[in-house]
Structures are given as C-alpha cells and as structure tokens.
C-alpha cells in the first residue's frame, strides 16, 4: 500500500530531521495577527477605498432603501430579466424581494446538481447578474468572505459578469486573522459541516498573463459592486 | 558530455531571444516592485515571515500525523483520498477514475504538481480532452509549450504571438489589443467549463484540522473548475500542508504579497469534500491525490528545508540569473533558484539537472525575499558538493578549482598571478574589458565580458598609502 509506504518513509525521515524542524517551529508563536496593516478609524471607508483600488465598486449607504436604489439601477443598466442569486432571506436586505418582483425578476436557482447538470448550466450562463450576501468582509484588503451552503450557491458570485453583494456594517472586520477567528468562534469544528466551500473574494476577476497587462473579467465577474449598509 | 551542452544551449538561446529578454525584464521588474510595496506596507513583515516559517516547519515536523489527519477529515466529509508514491500512481488513479465515470472532457486549473508528473500528456494519450484554463497556461497549451514562471506561465509570450495563436485556434479577428483577446478566451473557455465532466486543480495548502484544501488564484478559473464539473480532482504535493485553519491567517498574507504584491489574491477557495446535501451547486465527487514523488525521502536528507516552499515565485523574480535566462532554460518544471534546488531532487532523471545549482551567483537575493526564509544559497552549495562527490564534473574543472584553492591560500602565488593578470589586462583588454579570452576561458566570455584588472592591486595601493602616511608623519 502506498499509504503505508509513504508514512513509513516519513517516519524514517523525521527520525533524522524532526528535532531541527521542531526547533524551527517553536521559534515563533503561530497565532495569526488579527490584522497586518496600521489600524484605521474608519473601517467602512478603508473597505471602500481598498475595493476601489482593485477596480471594484463599493457603496456606503445609510439605509436599505438606498441599497435598493443601487441594485435597481444596476438591473436597469444590465437589462437583467433574471439574476443568479442566494435565497433572498440569506441576503437579508429588507425590500429586496419586493424590488425584484416589481421588476418582474424571479431569481434563478443555481440548482445544477443531478441529471441535466450541463443543460441547467447553459440556462444560467446568459444571466447578467449575480446577487449574494456575505458572511464577513475584511476592510484592510477589500475582501468578501462567502460561506457557501444551502441557499447560498457558489455560482451566485461567479457565473455572471456583474456581481452585486450586500453586506452590513456589523459584518466588517479589520483583517484576515480576525475573520478566521470569528469563523472559528461561530462554527467551531462545523465550519465545513453543511457546506463544502468558503471563498474569499478580493475584487473583480483579473489576469496579467498577456504582457503583464492588467485585464478584468477573464473568467469570473469583471464587475463587483459591494453595497455596505450602515444603518 | 552532450547533456551539458543542452543546458548551455538553452541558456544561449534565451540570452539571444530579444522578445524574451524584454518580457523577462518587464515581468520581473513589475513583480519585484509590487512585492516590495506590499511587504513594505506591513506593520511587521519580519515577524509575519518568521511566523510563516514556523508554521511550515511545524507542518513538516508532524507530516506523519497531519497527512493522515487531513485524509481522514476529507473522507469524513465524503471525499476520496489517493496516496500516490509517484507520478505513475497518480496518473493511473485519475485515468481509471475518468474512465469509470465516463468522462470525456476535463478542465484544469494551474497545478505545478500536475506538470511535475506530466499529467496532461498521459490524459491526452488515454483519449481525454484536457484544457488548461488559467489564461497563461491556456496560451502555452495552444503553443505546445511549458510554463516559464510559476505565477505567470506565459510571460515569455508577446501579445502578437498570443494574437496569432488565438486567430489560428479560436478564429479571433486579427488584433494586437489585449481586451478582445481576453473576451475571446473568456468565451472559448466558458463553454469548455460548462461542458466538462471533470475539473482538476492544484492545491496551495491542505488544512489538516478541517479536511480542506486551499486554492489561490486571480482569474476564477479554479473556482469554475472546482464548482462546475461533477467531479473535482485535486493534486497536492504531500508537503503542502498546514496544521490548522487559523494558520491561513499568516500563510495567505505572505503568499499573495510575495507572489504578486496583492494583499490577498482575488479568489481564495477553501474546499472540503464534495457538495453537501442541500447545496445547489458544487461537485458530486471530490478526490484528493496526495503526491509523494520523492518528497518523503527528501524530508530526511539535507534538502528538507526546501519542502517549506509555498511556491510564491518571489525568488524567481529576484534572481539575476532567472532575470537573464527565464524559466525554460532550467529545463525542469520548477525554475529559478528554488527550481535549481528542487529539480535535481524531484526530477533526477533530467540529465543536466545537476548543473542547475551552478546557475547562481549565490548573491542571496532569493533568501532575502523568501516568505519562509529558505536558505536557498546553502542548499545550492550542498547540491554542488553532492555533484562533485558523485563525480559529475570533468577532471579539468577539478584541477581548475584545485589551482584556485592553491592561489587563494598562498599569498606569493596570489601576488604573482595578480601581476600576470594586470600585465595581460594592459596589453589585451579594451575599455577595461576582455571581449574574448583564450580557451578554456572562452566559455566565460562566450556570454559576457570579463572585467580587466585595474592597473594597481588593492594591496599595492594599500602599501603605497601606508608609505605616504609614514613619510608625512
């Protein structure tokens, strides 16, 4: 069995080198710092500025109504008749179901599993908007953390060219270390119980593979709009 | 020795390829600047790097426990684990799986481990359609080439060359503008994703305590490859592990900054097993290949430190040799300083692998930028010593080194040699340089000038100065 052989090799190897590796491991505590850049007072402002640097768009709004107005405008601009989205109650923006209904939009479920997977994917492909919430957002890098799972499909931040995400002020943390600590506190060992996937999203999809020229939207959404509701 | 010529030929070729030289200069300069900016902005970069090293060292010190823990957790979440001693076992597992599931087309996101085991060739030979989906990887796949940089596999290609490839293979109208090329690639690859039966990815980190793998990328092709097809296969070198999810709070911070100068990569996916009941999307099957391919033995030798590597590519960009010759000249899958360390270990069959550690001035720039502070120059020196012990070098080279040793340890010979050198410099050098030296030294001047010796040696100047001081006091 390869498993036994590999483990036997590892044990033999570690007989020789474990002491110095262990010594290297103990030179420093492993606890990640909660954040790594100088702290700023205005965390929302920091998030908005960071995302703007990445050519993402962030909006700080005081109320749900303002958030709805932005979503309404983006629907109009993209001529969307459908969106690939999270379950609306998972996004938690009051008035969102009514807005979509008024626009004649029924959110498409990203239900691609089982038979007909490829056919369902082809149906979803032309939809212009992805609509999601987030678990947390990280100010110092302009990052969204999406904990996927039932009602929160991965395709709802991936497939369409325009991704709209709605977050609330209370979901904002300073740094990655803080975000991971919060996750551990909330879910303990069950972070991956009901979900197979966590994704950190930091700005629009990009590549510099042709002559180091920055280009957006090679595979994921070229546009990302994050609405931060402060009220 | 024909194999030695092969390496020097590749170097020669690279040095005379002017578009490669332009591309290398542009890419490495940009990467170095971006990295320096991102690392410099950190409140305490040194501490973070020390932490990253400690976390990786801990993982290696406990690899015999962490790997089974990772495997068990993946299986608990409904995933399958394949322990592969070598490339052959990994390839066989994937091919048998694909056949058993009736797979026709496969999409791949970037994986150095899969390059290491030449997976694409094996899959194509077995009759599967394999498409690389990272834009750079896609470009070189269309061109029939191999990656020239860990992070930017196609940096050696000009936009004109890419345009030609896309016109030829994708029917794109002629253009030298980048945006239409991006749109063309997006459309072509999007259909490949939607029609694929299997997605194959690499792994940046395996997280033992969570049974999760981490994939870091900017394009979204890894997300699509691991979400859209009904089967996801991830290939991970067994050393690429961290003990705890919390460790990512350090590792991701240094990885993205070292690689591209980003605070975080655009997409960082943590994947633990296949889609759960009730999840709308995600793969039905998840397979994790734990690839040994020599690593379990390397861990016991004096190159173990190289297993700390997190494949950020910072040492490539910083290296004056890489800057001059690019990735292909190295001949192996891994290039640059860390490639010169890893290739002789992971691809020992490459005939001129032993020469790669010679392709370094030992300036130490690689160690300076390494996020886990691998002492790359020390490892290169060990390789050199091992190659000498193994009798890889010509007796003439040994004799040359012996006479160098003699010269450097005997002041009288050193002085006499210096005088002779200054004499020849006076009569043969032009503008302070030798353009050509006589054999066997012509091997040096084939690629570069040799600086002429100054008219007076330091020791002579020192002696004169001392004399003047004495006479003036």
XYZ file of C-alpha atoms in Angstrom:
704
model
C 0.000 0.000 0.000
C 1.354 3.381 -0.971
C -0.179 4.950 2.117
C 1.819 2.739 4.455
C 4.966 3.151 2.383
C 4.709 6.930 2.338
C 4.031 7.094 6.070
C 6.910 4.715 6.784
C 9.244 6.901 4.721
C 8.023 9.992 6.528
C 8.683 8.430 9.926
C 12.179 7.362 8.924
C 12.885 10.821 7.538
C 11.532 12.556 10.600
C 13.725 10.440 12.863
C 16.586 12.369 11.313
C 15.099 15.830 10.872
C 12.251 16.246 13.348
C 14.407 17.879 16.027
C 15.548 20.836 13.948
C 12.161 21.229 12.266
C 10.525 21.228 15.671
C 13.049 23.802 16.881
C 12.235 25.996 13.856
C 8.533 25.569 14.577
C 8.966 26.780 18.142
C 10.911 29.921 17.313
C 7.692 31.872 16.897
C 4.124 31.677 18.142
C 1.805 30.636 15.309
C -1.181 32.799 16.231
C -2.082 34.978 13.266
C -2.313 38.706 13.978
C -5.929 39.955 13.747
C -4.818 42.427 11.050
C -1.485 43.286 9.457
C -1.686 46.928 8.361
C -1.788 50.023 10.572
C -5.317 50.248 12.004
C -7.627 52.906 10.595
C -10.515 54.533 12.451
C -12.988 54.380 9.608
C -13.243 50.676 8.779
C -16.019 51.172 6.238
C -14.006 53.863 4.496
C -10.990 51.569 4.420
C -13.011 48.762 2.842
C -14.469 51.091 0.211
C -11.041 52.527 -0.627
C -9.371 49.139 -0.877
C -12.007 47.767 -3.202
C -11.777 50.886 -5.362
C -8.020 50.321 -5.740
C -8.847 46.936 -7.228
C -11.356 48.497 -9.636
C -14.245 47.062 -7.684
C -17.057 49.382 -6.625
C -18.148 49.798 -3.052
C -21.028 51.983 -1.871
C -21.617 53.035 1.698
C -25.299 53.666 2.252
C -27.249 54.636 5.344
C -30.397 52.658 4.653
C -31.875 49.647 2.920
C -33.745 51.982 0.570
C -30.508 53.441 -0.727
C -29.145 49.945 -1.261
C -32.266 49.004 -3.197
C -31.875 52.066 -5.424
C -28.366 50.973 -6.376
C -29.500 47.440 -7.148
C -32.386 48.836 -9.181
C -30.015 50.954 -11.223
C -27.684 48.019 -11.906
C -30.614 45.854 -13.017
C -31.630 48.587 -15.430
C -28.099 49.037 -16.761
C -27.610 45.334 -17.427
C -31.141 44.855 -18.793
C -31.440 41.901 -16.445
C -34.595 39.839 -16.565
C -33.165 37.290 -14.181
C -30.435 37.044 -11.542
C -28.430 34.116 -10.185
C -28.740 34.633 -6.502
C -28.679 33.473 -2.958
C -32.002 32.844 -1.297
C -33.166 36.366 -0.614
C -33.652 35.831 3.111
C -29.989 34.782 3.296
C -29.052 38.212 1.935
C -31.367 39.838 4.454
C -31.958 43.169 2.740
C -35.479 44.414 3.574
C -37.470 45.248 0.454
C -35.300 43.197 -1.924
C -37.953 40.579 -2.770
C -40.441 43.371 -3.500
C -37.969 45.224 -5.703
C -37.222 42.136 -7.792
C -40.912 41.289 -8.038
C -41.688 44.825 -9.197
C -39.018 44.430 -11.860
C -40.531 41.105 -12.915
C -37.442 39.209 -11.857
C -37.569 35.740 -10.349
C -34.150 34.821 -9.026
C -32.843 31.736 -10.818
C -31.767 28.920 -8.577
C -28.275 27.652 -9.277
C -29.620 24.124 -8.895
C -27.261 22.314 -11.210
C -26.940 19.063 -9.319
C -28.125 15.692 -10.542
C -29.314 14.861 -14.032
C -29.330 17.665 -16.531
C -26.416 19.464 -14.911
C -24.913 20.675 -18.191
C -28.270 21.741 -19.615
C -29.071 23.729 -16.464
C -25.641 25.406 -16.623
C -26.354 26.518 -20.184
C -29.641 28.075 -18.997
C -27.836 30.005 -16.267
C -24.983 31.157 -18.471
C -26.690 34.162 -20.173
C -27.960 35.683 -16.904
C -26.177 39.034 -16.418
C -26.240 39.460 -12.626
C -25.027 37.534 -9.607
C -26.571 38.561 -6.308
C -25.209 37.499 -2.943
C -24.643 38.438 0.627
C -21.508 37.587 2.565
C -20.507 36.051 5.865
C -17.949 38.721 6.652
C -15.963 41.406 4.917
C -12.335 42.368 5.522
C -11.565 46.083 5.486
C -7.813 46.131 5.002
C -7.895 44.079 1.812
C -11.371 44.904 0.437
C -12.338 41.251 0.725
C -15.677 39.455 0.966
C -15.861 36.117 2.736
C -18.640 33.930 1.395
C -19.606 30.839 3.325
C -21.491 28.841 0.763
C -24.078 26.213 1.534
C -27.783 25.538 1.121
C -29.430 28.686 -0.212
C -26.020 30.204 -0.845
C -24.689 28.718 -4.091
C -21.163 29.336 -5.297
C -22.299 30.220 -8.808
C -24.088 33.267 -7.401
C -20.775 35.092 -7.168
C -19.059 33.515 -10.142
C -21.024 32.926 -13.306
C -22.416 36.290 -14.411
C -20.352 39.330 -15.466
C -21.784 41.570 -12.742
C -21.645 40.519 -9.093
C -23.653 42.535 -6.577
C -23.059 41.782 -2.906
C -24.914 43.308 0.019
C -23.239 43.472 3.427
C -23.985 45.217 6.696
C -21.680 47.324 8.831
C -21.624 44.690 11.587
C -20.113 42.149 9.197
C -16.988 44.186 8.654
C -13.735 43.214 10.379
C -10.270 44.703 10.015
C -8.154 41.762 8.933
C -7.962 38.168 7.806
C -6.832 36.868 11.198
C -9.859 38.466 12.805
C -12.154 36.947 10.161
C -10.793 33.447 10.694
C -11.060 33.791 14.466
C -14.691 34.882 14.136
C -15.477 31.918 11.908
C -13.938 29.540 14.437
C -15.942 31.198 17.208
C -19.200 30.952 15.275
C -18.919 27.455 13.866
C -16.167 25.641 15.740
C -15.429 22.318 14.102
C -18.576 22.580 12.000
C -17.309 25.256 9.632
C -17.426 22.668 6.874
C -20.391 20.717 8.172
C -23.258 21.924 5.993
C -21.003 23.494 3.371
C -18.183 22.286 1.179
C -16.842 25.693 0.325
C -15.678 29.019 1.715
C -14.460 31.652 -0.705
C -12.638 34.911 -0.125
C -13.293 37.361 -2.950
C -10.983 40.341 -3.309
C -12.028 42.472 -6.254
C -13.000 41.557 -9.801
C -11.569 38.570 -11.677
C -8.289 39.579 -13.211
C -5.266 38.428 -15.153
C -1.962 39.897 -16.275
C -0.960 36.896 -18.349
C -0.664 38.801 -21.620
C 2.401 41.047 -21.373
C 1.643 41.878 -17.737
C -1.300 43.994 -18.926
C -3.995 44.051 -16.254
C -7.339 42.856 -17.637
C -10.578 42.296 -15.762
C -13.118 39.519 -16.087
C -11.159 36.743 -17.724
C -13.273 34.069 -16.008
C -15.119 35.456 -13.014
C -17.132 38.703 -12.900
C -15.335 41.737 -14.365
C -17.619 43.914 -12.235
C -18.092 43.645 -8.497
C -20.405 46.001 -6.609
C -20.419 45.783 -2.840
C -23.098 47.710 -1.014
C -22.281 48.370 2.646
C -25.421 49.173 4.626
C -24.501 51.211 7.687
C -27.928 51.814 9.180
C 29.121 15.267 -22.347
C 26.242 16.147 -24.681
C 23.823 16.826 -21.832
C 25.947 19.731 -20.550
C 25.664 21.304 -23.950
C 21.894 21.070 -23.771
C 21.709 23.315 -20.702
C 24.188 25.807 -22.127
C 22.311 25.736 -25.421
C 19.064 26.625 -23.702
C 20.798 29.450 -21.858
C 22.373 30.659 -25.072
C 19.034 30.568 -26.817
C 17.352 32.536 -24.020
C 20.050 35.192 -23.927
C 19.697 35.819 -27.648
C 15.891 35.896 -27.685
C 15.228 39.618 -27.598
C 11.461 39.400 -27.079
C 12.068 37.037 -24.160
C 14.570 39.496 -22.707
C 12.024 42.325 -22.958
C 9.299 40.183 -21.414
C 11.506 38.973 -18.572
C 12.625 42.467 -17.752
C 9.080 43.792 -17.757
C 7.674 40.955 -15.663
C 10.389 40.605 -13.063
C 10.703 44.363 -12.556
C 6.957 44.638 -12.020
C 6.794 41.644 -9.687
C 9.750 42.867 -7.621
C 8.247 46.339 -7.244
C 4.795 45.039 -6.346
C 6.169 42.618 -3.800
C 8.392 45.220 -2.184
C 5.466 47.620 -1.880
C 3.147 45.041 -0.364
C 5.686 43.617 2.080
C 6.894 47.092 2.989
C 3.392 48.223 3.925
C 3.010 45.521 6.580
C 3.158 46.604 10.206
C 5.625 43.826 10.976
C 6.679 41.931 7.884
C 9.647 40.240 9.524
C 7.538 38.784 12.271
C 4.932 37.555 9.804
C 7.594 35.815 7.734
C 9.121 34.251 10.848
C 5.665 33.011 11.745
C 5.137 31.611 8.264
C 8.407 29.723 8.536
C 7.494 28.367 11.983
C 4.057 27.234 10.766
C 5.530 25.435 7.778
C 8.290 23.871 9.893
C 5.660 22.621 12.328
C 3.720 21.070 9.459
C 6.796 19.257 8.174
C 7.849 18.130 11.657
C 4.442 16.482 12.065
C 3.774 15.420 8.500
C 3.399 11.795 9.551
C 0.421 12.766 11.736
C -1.011 15.671 9.760
C -1.357 13.833 6.467
C -3.457 11.005 7.943
C -5.489 13.654 9.786
C -6.124 15.553 6.566
C -7.036 12.344 4.740
C -9.396 11.202 7.489
C -11.150 14.570 7.581
C -11.546 14.635 3.803
C -13.084 11.165 3.939
C -15.398 12.147 6.781
C -16.701 14.916 4.530
C -17.388 12.402 1.773
C -14.224 12.874 -0.267
C -11.854 10.206 -1.558
C -8.122 10.188 -0.946
C -5.451 8.619 -3.126
C -1.956 8.196 -1.715
C 0.369 8.223 -4.711
C 4.002 7.229 -4.262
C 4.930 8.584 -7.650
C 3.575 10.171 -10.800
C 2.666 6.832 -12.283
C 0.291 6.009 -9.425
C -1.303 9.437 -9.549
C -1.797 9.305 -13.302
C -3.246 5.802 -13.153
C -5.732 6.750 -10.427
C -7.004 9.750 -12.363
C -7.228 7.904 -15.679
C -9.060 4.942 -14.134
C -11.444 7.286 -12.340
C -12.150 9.218 -15.524
C -12.785 6.019 -17.470
C -15.026 4.581 -14.773
C -17.163 7.753 -14.732
C -17.432 8.048 -18.498
C -15.567 11.360 -18.535
C -14.862 12.897 -21.933
C -13.616 16.397 -21.344
C -11.506 17.722 -18.494
C -10.779 21.288 -17.436
C -7.658 22.035 -15.442
C -6.653 24.950 -13.298
C -2.997 25.625 -12.702
C -1.124 22.914 -10.839
C 2.645 22.617 -10.704
C 2.304 19.113 -9.241
C 0.420 18.014 -12.348
C 3.176 19.493 -14.513
C 5.665 17.598 -12.400
C 4.002 14.253 -13.230
C 3.237 15.167 -16.871
C -0.437 14.560 -16.315
C -1.744 16.295 -19.429
C 0.233 14.118 -21.820
C -0.957 10.982 -20.022
C -4.602 12.093 -20.093
C -4.450 13.025 -23.745
C -2.799 9.747 -24.599
C -5.625 7.984 -22.777
C -8.056 9.755 -25.077
C -9.373 12.550 -22.869
C -9.727 16.132 -23.954
C -7.787 18.308 -21.476
C -7.992 22.091 -21.433
C -5.810 24.321 -19.277
C -7.978 27.208 -18.131
C -5.598 29.648 -16.484
C -5.086 32.161 -19.296
C -1.312 31.846 -19.266
C -1.468 28.057 -19.149
C -4.069 28.053 -21.934
C -1.808 30.176 -24.136
C 1.167 27.883 -23.702
C -1.010 24.815 -24.177
C -2.148 26.202 -27.541
C 1.503 26.885 -28.360
C 2.609 23.424 -27.232
C 4.999 24.840 -24.642
C 5.640 24.597 -20.906
C 5.334 27.251 -18.161
C 8.236 29.657 -17.859
C 7.228 31.102 -14.476
C 5.358 29.632 -11.514
C 2.972 32.570 -11.249
C 2.958 33.886 -14.811
C 3.409 30.835 -17.037
C 3.281 32.720 -20.334
C 5.416 35.768 -19.560
C 7.686 34.792 -22.434
C 4.919 35.370 -24.991
C 4.325 38.722 -26.686
C 0.822 39.996 -27.400
C 1.469 39.491 -31.117
C 2.269 35.835 -30.516
C -0.855 35.402 -28.373
C -2.953 37.123 -31.011
C -1.657 34.748 -33.673
C -2.450 31.715 -31.521
C -5.995 32.935 -30.896
C -6.538 33.716 -34.583
C -5.320 30.278 -35.512
C -7.109 28.219 -32.846
C -10.138 30.319 -31.903
C -10.888 32.186 -35.102
C -10.325 35.588 -33.498
C -10.120 38.510 -35.971
C -6.600 39.984 -36.188
C -5.786 42.457 -33.395
C -2.932 43.447 -31.116
C -5.254 44.845 -28.444
C -5.445 42.861 -25.218
C -9.182 43.320 -24.348
C -10.524 41.466 -27.414
C -8.099 38.644 -26.687
C -9.437 38.434 -23.130
C -13.035 38.369 -24.381
C -12.186 35.655 -26.914
C -10.524 33.498 -24.282
C -13.386 34.011 -21.821
C -15.978 32.884 -24.322
C -13.997 29.907 -25.583
C -13.088 28.682 -22.126
C -16.531 29.310 -20.635
C -18.031 26.701 -22.932
C -15.249 24.295 -22.006
C -16.160 24.682 -18.343
C -19.855 24.168 -18.899
C -19.281 21.014 -20.926
C -16.558 19.485 -18.758
C -17.116 16.286 -16.815
C -14.108 16.623 -14.542
C -12.116 19.509 -13.099
C -8.518 19.046 -11.976
C -6.865 21.578 -9.701
C -3.698 22.006 -7.718
C -3.576 22.779 -4.004
C -1.847 25.696 -2.310
C -2.393 24.354 1.191
C -4.030 21.323 2.686
C -5.548 22.175 6.069
C -5.265 19.129 8.327
C -7.686 20.093 11.103
C -10.504 20.965 8.674
C -10.004 18.441 5.901
C -9.954 21.360 3.491
C -7.751 22.338 0.599
C -6.950 25.941 -0.261
C -6.668 27.199 -3.829
C -5.442 30.705 -4.510
C -5.993 32.388 -7.879
C -6.912 35.644 -9.589
C -8.891 34.638 -12.638
C -11.745 32.495 -11.330
C -10.792 29.503 -13.448
C -10.008 27.447 -10.363
C -13.422 28.300 -8.903
C -15.107 27.273 -12.131
C -13.009 24.100 -12.449
C -13.880 23.048 -8.911
C -17.564 24.074 -8.998
C -18.993 23.386 -12.429
C -17.938 19.829 -13.426
C -19.485 16.977 -11.464
C -16.087 15.576 -10.398
C -13.265 17.522 -8.781
C -9.785 16.035 -8.512
C -7.192 17.990 -6.531
C -3.484 17.150 -6.689
C -1.350 18.103 -3.735
C 2.336 17.532 -3.003
C 2.342 15.892 0.429
C 4.422 18.684 1.950
C 1.916 21.433 1.134
C 0.092 21.224 4.421
C -0.679 23.398 7.415
C -1.944 22.071 10.719
C -4.798 24.462 11.441
C -7.286 26.624 9.614
C -6.067 29.535 11.748
C -2.586 29.175 10.190
C -4.022 30.586 6.980
C -4.212 33.943 8.761
C -0.444 34.051 8.363
C 0.187 31.973 5.250
C -2.278 33.713 2.927
C -0.947 37.105 3.985
C 2.610 36.286 2.929
C 1.713 34.169 -0.112
C -0.219 36.776 -2.063
C 2.154 39.601 -1.172
C 5.235 37.591 -2.124
C 3.742 36.262 -5.335
C 2.096 39.289 -6.913
C 2.144 42.062 -4.333
C -1.581 41.686 -3.699
C -2.975 41.875 -0.167
C -4.978 38.767 -0.956
C -5.430 37.012 -4.260
C -8.771 37.713 -5.924
C -10.170 34.283 -5.113
C -9.112 32.100 -2.226
C -11.227 28.952 -2.120
C -11.389 26.611 0.843
C -12.845 23.313 -0.292
C -13.743 20.442 1.982
C -15.130 17.411 0.198
C -17.915 17.268 -2.398
C -21.118 19.318 -2.323
C -23.261 18.569 0.738
C -26.902 17.534 0.585
C -28.931 20.691 0.135
C -26.177 22.612 -1.624
C -27.367 23.663 -5.068
C -24.023 23.529 -6.830
C -20.541 22.122 -6.418
C -19.157 18.750 -7.476
C -20.760 15.407 -6.671
C -17.376 13.798 -6.142
C -14.162 15.061 -4.612
C -10.838 13.233 -4.912
C -7.635 14.358 -3.254
C -4.379 12.973 -4.629
C -1.558 13.093 -2.088
C 1.548 13.010 -4.249
C 4.813 11.880 -2.711
C 7.123 11.566 -5.732
C 10.279 11.615 -3.638
C 9.203 14.138 -1.026
C 9.002 11.704 1.906
C 12.686 10.904 1.374
C 13.763 14.491 0.764
C 12.320 15.236 4.213
C 15.022 13.066 5.785
C 18.019 14.499 3.959
C 19.889 17.767 3.954
C 17.487 19.368 1.472
C 14.481 19.054 3.798
C 14.305 22.828 4.166
C 13.289 23.126 0.502
C 9.976 21.468 1.459
C 8.995 24.629 3.339
C 8.448 26.293 -0.051
C 4.966 27.684 -0.750
C 5.565 28.268 -4.495
C 5.139 32.032 -4.477
C 7.719 32.664 -7.182
C 9.363 35.607 -5.388
C 12.812 34.012 -5.640
C 12.473 33.665 -9.407
C 11.829 37.365 -9.859
C 14.618 38.386 -7.505
C 17.244 36.152 -9.108
C 19.668 37.854 -11.523
C 20.147 34.535 -13.318
C 16.411 33.937 -13.765
C 16.034 37.547 -14.898
C 18.546 36.825 -17.641
C 17.551 33.350 -18.817
C 13.878 32.851 -17.843
C 12.208 29.628 -16.826
C 12.583 27.384 -19.862
C 16.369 27.373 -19.752
C 16.205 25.464 -16.472
C 14.695 22.522 -18.323
C 12.643 21.251 -15.377
C 9.146 22.035 -14.185
C 10.351 24.322 -11.398
C 12.643 27.165 -12.404
C 14.603 29.914 -10.702
C 16.595 29.450 -7.501
C 14.084 27.132 -5.822
C 13.804 25.226 -9.103
C 17.570 24.758 -9.123
C 17.177 23.185 -5.685
C 14.035 21.134 -6.413
C 14.652 19.875 -9.939
C 17.660 17.679 -9.099
C 15.559 16.235 -6.257
C 12.157 15.831 -7.921
C 13.250 15.219 -11.498
C 16.581 13.401 -11.032
C 16.209 11.788 -14.461
C 16.818 15.087 -16.219
C 20.386 14.625 -17.465
C 21.627 18.141 -16.734
C 19.693 18.748 -13.506
C 22.967 18.692 -11.580
C 24.106 21.789 -13.492
C 21.203 23.955 -12.332
C 22.692 24.720 -8.900
C 25.687 26.115 -10.800
C 23.405 28.680 -12.394
C 23.632 31.006 -9.437
C 25.978 33.685 -8.242
C 24.977 32.858 -4.643
C 24.086 36.518 -4.187
C 21.373 35.618 -1.692
C 18.562 37.730 -3.195
C 16.350 34.623 -3.196
C 16.718 34.026 0.520
C 16.194 37.730 1.151
C 12.708 37.679 -0.434
C 11.617 34.159 0.550
C 8.460 34.389 2.697
C 9.561 31.332 4.677
C 13.244 32.293 4.629
C 14.598 29.174 2.937
C 18.403 29.308 2.884
C 18.459 28.681 -0.861
C 22.154 29.554 -1.385
C 23.156 26.969 1.244
C 21.029 24.348 -0.484
C 22.590 25.201 -3.842
C 26.058 24.795 -2.342
C 25.072 21.389 -0.976
C 23.936 20.352 -4.429
C 27.249 21.461 -5.873
C 29.169 19.484 -3.283
C 26.998 16.432 -3.897
C 27.521 16.681 -7.648
C 31.290 16.831 -7.149
C 31.143 13.814 -4.836
C 29.103 11.975 -7.421
C 31.842 12.614 -9.972
C 29.618 14.744 -12.194
C 32.310 17.220 -13.114
C 35.161 16.975 -15.553
C 38.687 16.403 -14.134
C 39.775 19.678 -15.747
C 37.253 21.574 -13.635
C 38.542 19.840 -10.545
C 42.095 20.788 -11.475
C 40.984 24.394 -12.037
C 39.362 24.559 -8.619
C 42.445 22.976 -7.044
C 44.697 25.614 -8.562
C 42.249 28.325 -7.444
C 42.470 26.946 -3.913
C 46.248 26.929 -4.125
C 46.316 30.520 -5.357
C 43.928 31.825 -2.742
C 45.769 30.178 0.129
C 49.308 31.171 -0.872
C 49.983 34.937 -0.939
C 53.100 34.600 -3.054
C 51.245 32.739 -5.815
C 48.304 35.138 -5.487
C 50.598 38.130 -5.973
C 52.383 36.588 -8.914
C 49.050 35.685 -10.514
C 47.765 39.207 -9.955
C 50.828 40.706 -11.615
C 50.416 38.423 -14.611
C 46.719 39.295 -14.813
C 47.420 43.016 -14.726
C 50.058 42.602 -17.410
C 47.629 40.856 -19.747
C 44.928 43.369 -18.886
C 47.228 46.164 -20.004
C 48.043 44.662 -23.359
C 44.846 42.742 -24.262
C 41.849 44.418 -22.631
C 39.903 47.156 -24.420
C 37.991 49.790 -22.454
C 38.538 47.886 -19.261
C 37.092 44.623 -20.553
C 38.112 41.395 -22.242
C 35.715 40.595 -25.057
C 37.306 37.194 -25.659
C 39.615 35.055 -23.590
C 41.642 32.134 -24.910
C 40.399 28.537 -24.335
C 39.260 27.211 -21.943
C 38.351 30.642 -20.554
C 36.451 31.449 -23.759
C 33.497 29.626 -22.220
C 33.190 32.538 -19.844
C 33.479 35.257 -22.482
C 31.073 33.492 -24.810
C 28.144 35.061 -22.962
C 29.725 38.026 -21.224
C 32.752 40.266 -20.992
C 35.366 39.693 -18.367
C 36.405 42.810 -16.462
C 40.052 43.753 -16.866
C 42.153 44.006 -13.754
C 42.896 47.573 -12.647
C 46.457 48.863 -13.122
C 47.213 48.578 -9.426
C 46.042 45.986 -6.951
C 44.462 46.884 -3.628
C 47.482 45.523 -1.830
C 49.797 47.735 -3.857
C 47.661 50.789 -3.176
C 47.495 49.913 0.496
C 51.249 49.582 0.697
C 51.764 52.931 -1.069
C 49.323 54.705 1.192
C 50.970 53.318 4.241
C 54.340 54.508 2.992
C 52.996 58.020 2.309
C 51.459 58.228 5.784
C 54.699 57.151 7.365
C 56.736 59.658 5.399
C 54.291 62.533 6.128
C 54.109 61.842 9.865
